[in-house]
PDB file of C-alpha atoms in Angstrom:
ATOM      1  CA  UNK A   1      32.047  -8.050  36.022  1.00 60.00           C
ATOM      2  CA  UNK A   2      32.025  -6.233  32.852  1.00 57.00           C
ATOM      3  CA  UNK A   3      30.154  -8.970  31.061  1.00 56.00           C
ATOM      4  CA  UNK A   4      27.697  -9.092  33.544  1.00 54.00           C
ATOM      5  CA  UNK A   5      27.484  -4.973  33.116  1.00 53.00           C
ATOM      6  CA  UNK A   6      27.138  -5.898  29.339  1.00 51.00           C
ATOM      7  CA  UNK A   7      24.271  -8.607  29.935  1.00 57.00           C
ATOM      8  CA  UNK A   8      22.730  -6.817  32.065  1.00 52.00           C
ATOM      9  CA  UNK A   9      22.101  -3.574  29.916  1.00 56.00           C
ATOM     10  CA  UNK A  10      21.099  -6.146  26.791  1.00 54.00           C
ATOM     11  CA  UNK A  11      18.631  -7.480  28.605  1.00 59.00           C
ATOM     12  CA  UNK A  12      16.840  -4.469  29.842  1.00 59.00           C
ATOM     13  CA  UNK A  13      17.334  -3.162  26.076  1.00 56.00           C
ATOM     14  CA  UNK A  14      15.205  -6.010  25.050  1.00 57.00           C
ATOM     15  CA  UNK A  15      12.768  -5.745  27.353  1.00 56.00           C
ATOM     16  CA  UNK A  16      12.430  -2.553  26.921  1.00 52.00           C
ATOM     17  CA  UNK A  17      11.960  -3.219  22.863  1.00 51.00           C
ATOM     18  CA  UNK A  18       9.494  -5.719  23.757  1.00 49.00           C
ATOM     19  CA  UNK A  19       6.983  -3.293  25.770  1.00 42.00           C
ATOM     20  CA  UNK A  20       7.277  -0.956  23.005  1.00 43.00           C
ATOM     21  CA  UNK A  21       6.247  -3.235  20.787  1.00 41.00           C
ATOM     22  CA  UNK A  22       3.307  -4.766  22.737  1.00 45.00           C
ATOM     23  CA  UNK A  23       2.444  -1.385  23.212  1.00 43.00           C
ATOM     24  CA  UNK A  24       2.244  -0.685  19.828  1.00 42.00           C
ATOM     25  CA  UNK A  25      -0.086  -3.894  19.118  1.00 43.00           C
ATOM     26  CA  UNK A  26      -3.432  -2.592  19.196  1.00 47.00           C
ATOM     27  CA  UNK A  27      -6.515  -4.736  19.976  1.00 45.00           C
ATOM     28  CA  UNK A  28      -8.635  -5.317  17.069  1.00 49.00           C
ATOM     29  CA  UNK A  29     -12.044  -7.307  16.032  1.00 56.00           C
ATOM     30  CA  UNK A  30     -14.915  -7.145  13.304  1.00 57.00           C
ATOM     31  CA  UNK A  31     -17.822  -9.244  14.125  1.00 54.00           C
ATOM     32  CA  UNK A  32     -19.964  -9.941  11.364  1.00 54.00           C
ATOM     33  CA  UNK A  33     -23.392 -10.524  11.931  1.00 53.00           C
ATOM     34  CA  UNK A  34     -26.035 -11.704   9.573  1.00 57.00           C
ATOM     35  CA  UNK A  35     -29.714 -10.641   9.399  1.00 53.00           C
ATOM     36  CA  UNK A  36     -32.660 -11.095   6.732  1.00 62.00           C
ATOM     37  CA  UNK A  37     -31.392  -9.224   3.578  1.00 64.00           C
ATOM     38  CA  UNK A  38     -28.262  -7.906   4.948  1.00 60.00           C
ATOM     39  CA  UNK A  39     -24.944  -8.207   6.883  1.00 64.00           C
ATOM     40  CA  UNK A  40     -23.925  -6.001   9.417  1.00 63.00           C
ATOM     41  CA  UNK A  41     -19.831  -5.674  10.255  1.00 58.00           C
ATOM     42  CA  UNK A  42     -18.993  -3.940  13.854  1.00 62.00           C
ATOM     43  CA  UNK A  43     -15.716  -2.893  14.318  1.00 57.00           C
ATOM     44  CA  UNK A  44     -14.317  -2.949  18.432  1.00 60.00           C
ATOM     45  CA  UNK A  45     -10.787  -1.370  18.370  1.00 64.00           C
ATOM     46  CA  UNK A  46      -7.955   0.244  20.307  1.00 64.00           C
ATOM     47  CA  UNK A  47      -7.461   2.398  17.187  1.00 53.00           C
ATOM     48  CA  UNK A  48      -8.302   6.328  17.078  1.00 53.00           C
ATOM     49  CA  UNK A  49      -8.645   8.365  14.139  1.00 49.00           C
ATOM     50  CA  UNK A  50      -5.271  10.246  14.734  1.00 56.00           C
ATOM     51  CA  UNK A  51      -4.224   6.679  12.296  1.00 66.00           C
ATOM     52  CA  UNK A  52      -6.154   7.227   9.488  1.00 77.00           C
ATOM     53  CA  UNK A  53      -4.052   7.542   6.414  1.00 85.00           C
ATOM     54  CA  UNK A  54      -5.679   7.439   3.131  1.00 88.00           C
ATOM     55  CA  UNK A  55      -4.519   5.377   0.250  1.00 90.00           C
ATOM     56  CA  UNK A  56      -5.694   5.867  -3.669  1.00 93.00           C
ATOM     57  CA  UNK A  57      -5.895   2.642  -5.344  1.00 94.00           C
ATOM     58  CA  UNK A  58      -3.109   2.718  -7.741  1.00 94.00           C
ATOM     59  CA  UNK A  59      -4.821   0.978 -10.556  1.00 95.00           C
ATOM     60  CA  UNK A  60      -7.720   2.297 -11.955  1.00 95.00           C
ATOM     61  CA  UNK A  61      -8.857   0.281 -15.399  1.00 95.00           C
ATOM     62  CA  UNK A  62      -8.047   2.649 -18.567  1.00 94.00           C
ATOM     63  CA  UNK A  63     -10.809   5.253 -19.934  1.00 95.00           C
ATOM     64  CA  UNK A  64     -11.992   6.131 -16.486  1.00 96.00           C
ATOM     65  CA  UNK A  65     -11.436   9.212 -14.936  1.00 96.00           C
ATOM     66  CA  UNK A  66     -11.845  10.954 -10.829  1.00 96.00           C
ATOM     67  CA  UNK A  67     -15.304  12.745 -10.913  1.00 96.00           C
ATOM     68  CA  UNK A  68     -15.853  13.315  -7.458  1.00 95.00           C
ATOM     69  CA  UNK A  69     -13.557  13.011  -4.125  1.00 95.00           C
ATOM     70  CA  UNK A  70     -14.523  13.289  -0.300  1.00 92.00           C
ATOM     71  CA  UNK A  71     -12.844  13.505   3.059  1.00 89.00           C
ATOM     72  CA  UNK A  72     -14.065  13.045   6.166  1.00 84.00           C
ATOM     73  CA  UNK A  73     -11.718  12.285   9.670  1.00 80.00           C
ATOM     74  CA  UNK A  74     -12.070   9.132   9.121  1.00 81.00           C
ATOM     75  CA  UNK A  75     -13.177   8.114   5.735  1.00 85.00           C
ATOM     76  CA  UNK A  76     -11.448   9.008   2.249  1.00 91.00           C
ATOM     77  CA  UNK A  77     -13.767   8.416  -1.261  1.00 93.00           C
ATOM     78  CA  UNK A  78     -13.262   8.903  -5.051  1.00 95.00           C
ATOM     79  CA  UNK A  79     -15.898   8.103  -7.754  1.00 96.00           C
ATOM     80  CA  UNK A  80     -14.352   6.952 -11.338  1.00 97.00           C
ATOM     81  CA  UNK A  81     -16.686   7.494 -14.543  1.00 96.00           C
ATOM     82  CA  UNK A  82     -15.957   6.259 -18.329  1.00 96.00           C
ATOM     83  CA  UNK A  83     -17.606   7.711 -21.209  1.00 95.00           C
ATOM     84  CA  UNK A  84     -20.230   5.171 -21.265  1.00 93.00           C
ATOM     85  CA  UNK A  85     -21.138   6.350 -17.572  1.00 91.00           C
ATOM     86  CA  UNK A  86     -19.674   3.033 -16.059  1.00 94.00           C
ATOM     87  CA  UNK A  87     -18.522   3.908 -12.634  1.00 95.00           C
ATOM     88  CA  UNK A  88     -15.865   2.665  -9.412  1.00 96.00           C
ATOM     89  CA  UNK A  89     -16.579   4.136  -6.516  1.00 94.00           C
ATOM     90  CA  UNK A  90     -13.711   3.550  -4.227  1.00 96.00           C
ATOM     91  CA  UNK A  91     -14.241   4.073  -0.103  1.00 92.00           C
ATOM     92  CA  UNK A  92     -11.555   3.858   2.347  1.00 92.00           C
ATOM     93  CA  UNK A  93     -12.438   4.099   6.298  1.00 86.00           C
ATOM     94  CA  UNK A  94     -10.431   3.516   9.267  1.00 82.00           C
ATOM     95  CA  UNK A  95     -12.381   0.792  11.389  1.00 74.00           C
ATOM     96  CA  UNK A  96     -12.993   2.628  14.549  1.00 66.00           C
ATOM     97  CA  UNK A  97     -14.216   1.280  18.011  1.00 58.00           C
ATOM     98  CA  UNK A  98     -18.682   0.878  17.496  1.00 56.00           C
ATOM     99  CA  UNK A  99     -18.509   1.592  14.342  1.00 62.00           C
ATOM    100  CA  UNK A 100     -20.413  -0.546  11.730  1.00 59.00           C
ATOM    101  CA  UNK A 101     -20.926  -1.173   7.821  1.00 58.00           C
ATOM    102  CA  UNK A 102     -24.259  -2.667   6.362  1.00 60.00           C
ATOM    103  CA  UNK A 103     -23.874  -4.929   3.442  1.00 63.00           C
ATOM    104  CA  UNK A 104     -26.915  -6.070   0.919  1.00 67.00           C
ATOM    105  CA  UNK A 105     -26.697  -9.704   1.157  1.00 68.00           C
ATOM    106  CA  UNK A 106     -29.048 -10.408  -2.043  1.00 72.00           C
ATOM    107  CA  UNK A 107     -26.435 -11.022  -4.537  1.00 78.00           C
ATOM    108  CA  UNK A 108     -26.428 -13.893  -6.537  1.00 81.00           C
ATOM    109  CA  UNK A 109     -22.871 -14.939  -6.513  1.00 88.00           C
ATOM    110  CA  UNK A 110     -20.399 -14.306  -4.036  1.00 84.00           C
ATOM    111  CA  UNK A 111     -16.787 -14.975  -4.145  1.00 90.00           C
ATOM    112  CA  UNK A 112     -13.955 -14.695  -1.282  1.00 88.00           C
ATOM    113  CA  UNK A 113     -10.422 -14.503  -1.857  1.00 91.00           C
ATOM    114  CA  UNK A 114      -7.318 -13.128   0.210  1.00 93.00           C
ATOM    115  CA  UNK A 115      -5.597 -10.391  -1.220  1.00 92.00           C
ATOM    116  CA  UNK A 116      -2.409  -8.680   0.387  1.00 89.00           C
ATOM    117  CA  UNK A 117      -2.999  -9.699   3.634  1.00 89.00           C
ATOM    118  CA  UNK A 118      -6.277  -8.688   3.139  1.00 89.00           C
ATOM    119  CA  UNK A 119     -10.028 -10.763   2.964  1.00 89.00           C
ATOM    120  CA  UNK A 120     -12.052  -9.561   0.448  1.00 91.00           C
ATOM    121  CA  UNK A 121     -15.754 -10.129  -0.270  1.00 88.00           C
ATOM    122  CA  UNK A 122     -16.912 -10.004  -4.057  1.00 91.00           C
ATOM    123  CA  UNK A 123     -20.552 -10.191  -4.225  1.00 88.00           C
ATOM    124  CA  UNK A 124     -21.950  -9.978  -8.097  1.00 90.00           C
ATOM    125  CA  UNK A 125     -25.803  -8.957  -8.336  1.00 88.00           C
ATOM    126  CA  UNK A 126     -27.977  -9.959 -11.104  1.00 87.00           C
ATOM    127  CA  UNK A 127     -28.176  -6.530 -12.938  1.00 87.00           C
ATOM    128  CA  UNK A 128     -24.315  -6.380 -13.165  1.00 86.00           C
ATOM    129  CA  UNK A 129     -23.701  -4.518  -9.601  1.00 90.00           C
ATOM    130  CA  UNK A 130     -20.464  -6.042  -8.053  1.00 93.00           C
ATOM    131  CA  UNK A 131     -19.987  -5.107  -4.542  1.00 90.00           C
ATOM    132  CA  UNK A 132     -17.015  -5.481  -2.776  1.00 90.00           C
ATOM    133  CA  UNK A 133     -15.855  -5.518   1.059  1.00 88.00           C
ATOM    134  CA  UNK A 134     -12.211  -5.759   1.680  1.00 92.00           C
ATOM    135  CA  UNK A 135     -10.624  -5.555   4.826  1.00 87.00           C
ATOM    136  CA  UNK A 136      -7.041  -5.025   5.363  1.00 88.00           C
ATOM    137  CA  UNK A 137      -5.682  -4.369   8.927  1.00 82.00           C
ATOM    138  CA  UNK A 138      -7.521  -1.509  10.578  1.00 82.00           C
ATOM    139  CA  UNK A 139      -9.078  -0.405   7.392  1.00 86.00           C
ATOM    140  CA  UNK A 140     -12.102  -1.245   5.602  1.00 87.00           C
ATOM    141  CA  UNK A 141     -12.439  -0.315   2.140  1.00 92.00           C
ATOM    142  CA  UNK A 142     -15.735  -0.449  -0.018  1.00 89.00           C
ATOM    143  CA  UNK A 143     -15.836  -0.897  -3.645  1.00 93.00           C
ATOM    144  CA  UNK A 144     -18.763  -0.654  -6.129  1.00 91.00           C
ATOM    145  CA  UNK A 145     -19.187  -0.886  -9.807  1.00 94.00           C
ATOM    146  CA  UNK A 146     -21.998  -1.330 -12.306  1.00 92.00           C
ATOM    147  CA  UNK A 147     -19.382  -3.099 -14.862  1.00 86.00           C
ATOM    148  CA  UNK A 148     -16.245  -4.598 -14.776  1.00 90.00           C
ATOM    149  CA  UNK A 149     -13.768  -7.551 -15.211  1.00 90.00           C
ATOM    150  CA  UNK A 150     -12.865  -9.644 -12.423  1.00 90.00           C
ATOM    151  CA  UNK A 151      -9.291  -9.399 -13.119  1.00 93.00           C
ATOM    152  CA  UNK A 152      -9.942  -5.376 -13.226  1.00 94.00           C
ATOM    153  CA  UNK A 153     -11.089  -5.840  -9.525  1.00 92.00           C
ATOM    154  CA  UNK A 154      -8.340  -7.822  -8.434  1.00 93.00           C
ATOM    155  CA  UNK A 155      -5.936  -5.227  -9.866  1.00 94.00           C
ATOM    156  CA  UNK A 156      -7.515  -2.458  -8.350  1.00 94.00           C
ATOM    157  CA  UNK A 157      -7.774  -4.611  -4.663  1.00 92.00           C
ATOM    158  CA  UNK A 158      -3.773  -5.519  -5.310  1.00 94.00           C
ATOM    159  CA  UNK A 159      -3.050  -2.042  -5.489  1.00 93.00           C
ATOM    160  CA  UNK A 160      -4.391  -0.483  -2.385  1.00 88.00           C
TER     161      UNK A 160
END
C-alpha cells in the first residue's frame, strides 16, 4: 500500500510539473511578408510587455562610445559614435501580439546566418549601410551601421 501511496503522489507531482510547464510555453509566430521595396515582419504572441527585459550588447568594437539611450515599455535603444562619426545603433523590442517591423529590401547583398539560437538577417547596401534583423525568442533586435567588419557584427550579435 505504501508504494502505491508513493506512486501515486509521483505521479500527480509530474503532472503537475508538466502543466506548469505547458503553461509557461507561450504561443509565438512572425510572419514575414514581402512587398515592392520592403519587408514587413508581424509578430502574433501570447507574450505581454510585463517580459520585456533589456539586454546591452556586450561587445561593442573599440573607439566607439554610448551617445544616446532610450526606453520605452517595450523597446530599449543605444546609439554608438567613433571619432570619425561612424555609428551602431543597437534596438532591442519585445515582439508583442500585432505588432510589426518594416525592413528596406533594396540592399545589394544579403546574408543569413544563425546565431545563438537566433536567425539573423545581414543586408549590406551599396553606400556601406549594413542593416541587420535578428530575432532571438520573443525579441527582435535591430542593428544599423554606416561601417563595419563583418566579424565586428557577428561579435556584437554573439553577445546579446
Amino acid at each position: 500500500k505504501a508504494a502505491v501511496v508513493v506512486i501515486c503522489i509521483l505521479a500527480a507531482l509530474f503532472a503537475l510539473t508538466m502543466s506548469v510547464e505547458a503553461y509557461r510555453t507561450k504561443f509565438f509566430q512572425t510572419v514575414k511578408e514581402i512587398w515592392e521595396d520592403s519587408v514587413i515582419y508581424t509578430y502574433f504572441s501570447e507574450v505581454n510587455e510585463e517580459g520585456f527585459r533589456e539586454m546591452e550588447p556586450q561587445y561593442i568594437p573599440e573607439g566607439y562610445s554610448e551617445v544616446s539611450r532610450v526606453y520605452m515599455e517595450d523597446m530599449f535603444g543605444i546609439v554608438y559614435e567613433n571619432d570619425e562619426e561612424d555609428y551602431i545603433s543597437y534596438y532591442q523590442l519585445l515582439a508583442v501580439d500585432n505588432r510589426s517591423n518594416i525592413v528596406d529590401d533594396g540592399y545589394t547583398e544579403q546574408e543569413i546566418k544563425e546565431i545563438n539560437q537566433g536567425v539573423a538577417t545581414i543586408s549590406i547596401y551599396d553606400n556601406g549601410y549594413i542593416g541587420i534583423y535578428y530575432q532571438k525568442g520573443i525579441y527582435v533586435y535591430l542593428i544599423n551601421t554606416n561601417k563595419l567588419e563583418m566579424e565586428e557584427i557577428y561579435y556584437i550579435l554573439e553577445s546579446v
